[in-house]
Steps between C-alpha positions, in 0.01 A plus 500: 500500500459313834523162323817610320654609830409167659656304212813713516528448875451124462766485231744694721435264791564196277822641359634590845412161646677318217801730534510431874492123454771502232736733682439399861414858591360608835123447524247741349184619670230668292246757612228684310366804681218737412524840667164673542306741716245369747305608805676437830399586858820466707392756762125463451484768230453415133815575298635438153770241554754341267444126479715227348289211373218648705700485824615761751774443604619334182603134457790369704808405297653178635836406354834332569854637469600551133147447365410687184174693539304584185223743595266615225326818620189627318412861579121539517523839671428824316854629560860377457626251757821332620586245767830499687649227718622629836821316587531278192859553384438474122856373451645650179147600409382846604284476186241317715506729804161654429565864592481786252875544497530160334164417340237669287152457648256234387233697318128443564374193317851366441720244669865450587678183608762535772781243494658491847744259658528486877869427458688412820217625722286371784257674728201729524423791268203665327394656172313828455381747231765766446325771295254784562454434872325172414649346813235689699234295319645155564649285225762355733570140605753276671802315361645190670827347384574163661843340523584216264447157655876431511571813708443464877279759671602592858164410657253208470229528234210696650150355515373794298628805314302824511555824309400819683478812283440788740510876475317829517200579284298804390126515438554741211554346158851498358404761241399744776821434693704551184322832438592616851867433426482648150364821650805532721361377831587212731266210564261506796543259789402142404149384582595155622713188463440184300608139541476313170260758359261505794436714804470394865384151601433402140774242444580174680818290503434140605750301707513166684608460860873434540599568139727775366408736213688743282362851459647712219423863587540782246420870540324584173369835625554847362629722781527328838721260695313223682547261792389134480420279801287201603327494837665256740748366243870553434641581156818317399663692215641270229528703179542864395443572129683196373754452782473233770536686829613399846187366663445774755169501686284814513167601650437717194688625194510834322450474125582820313367595158595247232656252745430127541571259789432132572423387855420161648204484738429190711140437603599421859227685690164381637261434209298811421518792260777760532540846352745557216571872521648756261539858622669813369837619630611860563151641434244693700238368519596131486301289254436134580347207314460135594455150364449175688732209572247216529589168668319208334393376846414850616300520820402862443515798268687827527457672833639798682693771323784459249845515662670837476832550331769763460374833369746788461810351668789538256764352732297179531483468123866579431611247763289233334642593158855467633419154639440356152783266403573261217501130573858464375507119512174447310492451126325765295377424149829316438657230719781724627448668841361854502806609697743395227471843333723714722354838413691672782837408350432658159630850438228739393563675170274800564296674768158639408315722749127538431302763690120522472315830509155649449539816289221715363576565132293743292249521783442122518608239749773276360741249652865462411826318560827695487296803393365329186129433462451239228270573208376219277599538132299393196737210427623227738861562590602145412366538146665840461827346614468201266401701190741784589223761506647821639326751724274254685697489825791671666784254567678634806204728568504393862817529707655250744450747784238756607499839331310820567177615340244281325425432135285282275700257291490152345807393690714191443805413709778317311657193662758242395417132481668299777557805715441467875348816642423648838166681496396719793136603520475818709163615629486854649119494512261410784344197328636150444616430144511170311733440203501223239753415228382291206724225368726477807534362849703703748652458846367733772826578680388780730228737616491768767361837593664831419721580205716242325876556481802292404538414869161327486669214317662395828161365609417306181411131520743348252440139601141376499253776421180424311487520121178642355341723231314767700627692801358760737664824608372640828422871555811718527710188452709314245525146365806363319511207260766315300377402156668290229420639155469155349205552266529695176198711412295811574376469859248702699614638838188629674316599810244234593277776634289510187403867522867596526594266216223639280611858569865443415688321777665248270769471233657233281833325539659405167729203569714484189728239348708600195519136387159517327470126556197276555701355787449832683157601374213325323406626153203730449179290511339407171163624633625834632240777493621825341370843598607863503812570298573126470212457255637420156821343632551131437698253707741267318 
């Protein structure tokens, strides 16, 4: 069986390479990944981790704008598995999104080949396992998308490029954490923080005196916002989730759940070792972990104590968030300036207000948005939509505005292709929220404390705000975004707090085009996995 798989994979590679050469297609990059369990000790305690090709974190994906990524994933776990790609747009192709609303799981002992294209994208992102609370066991890794050589980048090439995957971690195995949630309880406080899969003082980043380095920082944790800083060094922000930013200088940056930033760091200090610090935000107690920035001509190791950072100050964080701006004169993935899309001059076609809540339903803790707590069906919503299987989801089951009460429902919000919507995330709770929309970038036009009203629009930034894929909403506050609905498909809108997502704080946005054209949406994949009520159906 293994030999047959290898021959089939080799044949597929040959066919695609020939097709690429004949048609002048964008380049292909091929990956073969084996997903397995293995012993890991991130906080000094033996745990069952999820490894990819024996690694935790998993392999880094390095690509260039418009590359085609062919990723053959073999599931050697004893349970179903899926990978999703945080921030990859999947243009016309929600079939590859890797969440249960779009894909059937890869069963144990089987494989599935993802066909992704990083169409018109640059920047820093990550992948992660999306099912069964697997994210608490690892299985995540970084994604780098470089600009094409003909597109200028608004800063000199750095001497090195480092990926920093940081976030909270629990000593309990993911199965125990999942059981806590399944029994209707919230997770305990995290046990620590990791940087690239390791605890304090276990990772070193090497630099040379006088040179500048790029650090791509992602919060891959489960429940907690973090702050990132480097002792004695300034951080020059250059990219936010695929958008070149104004190059503001910071002492430290807040990175909320699911977010990614790129900063430039110049090794301009006396040669020694310096602390790289990640600490939790808005928590008591404050968790901290460190790595080392090591000068090649270092005259000494780490000494003293790691520099402190912001802890519970919300005003500090919101002021930093408001300072993020697009570099409007820089090219993005295409040669036209990022400021050429005048989002503030486009009339919105719809306003959607989304309010998070934490209801107890049938005696168990759940989480909801607009009073709907999402329940996972037996059939992916995308397959039910394609095969016209009724009863799987409730189209219109979630309203555009908050309603009273709370209910369990497989909710899908209808949306029209090429609409341009205003979405307001409203957070009446005492904890910071983090929201992600698959398949779309959006413009963060405003955020403030208190309750949102139509008058809040008077303070929107309609000129040069940042464009991104994940946004925070501070306690008892609101955040407003403008979002072009330019990608047909079934798209997950979710909390990046993974306990809240798992217990229902998510829904799906069905962006629909009546044209039924391959111009608007790619055809169903030939290797689609069928499950639930889709079993027995056949694609054309």
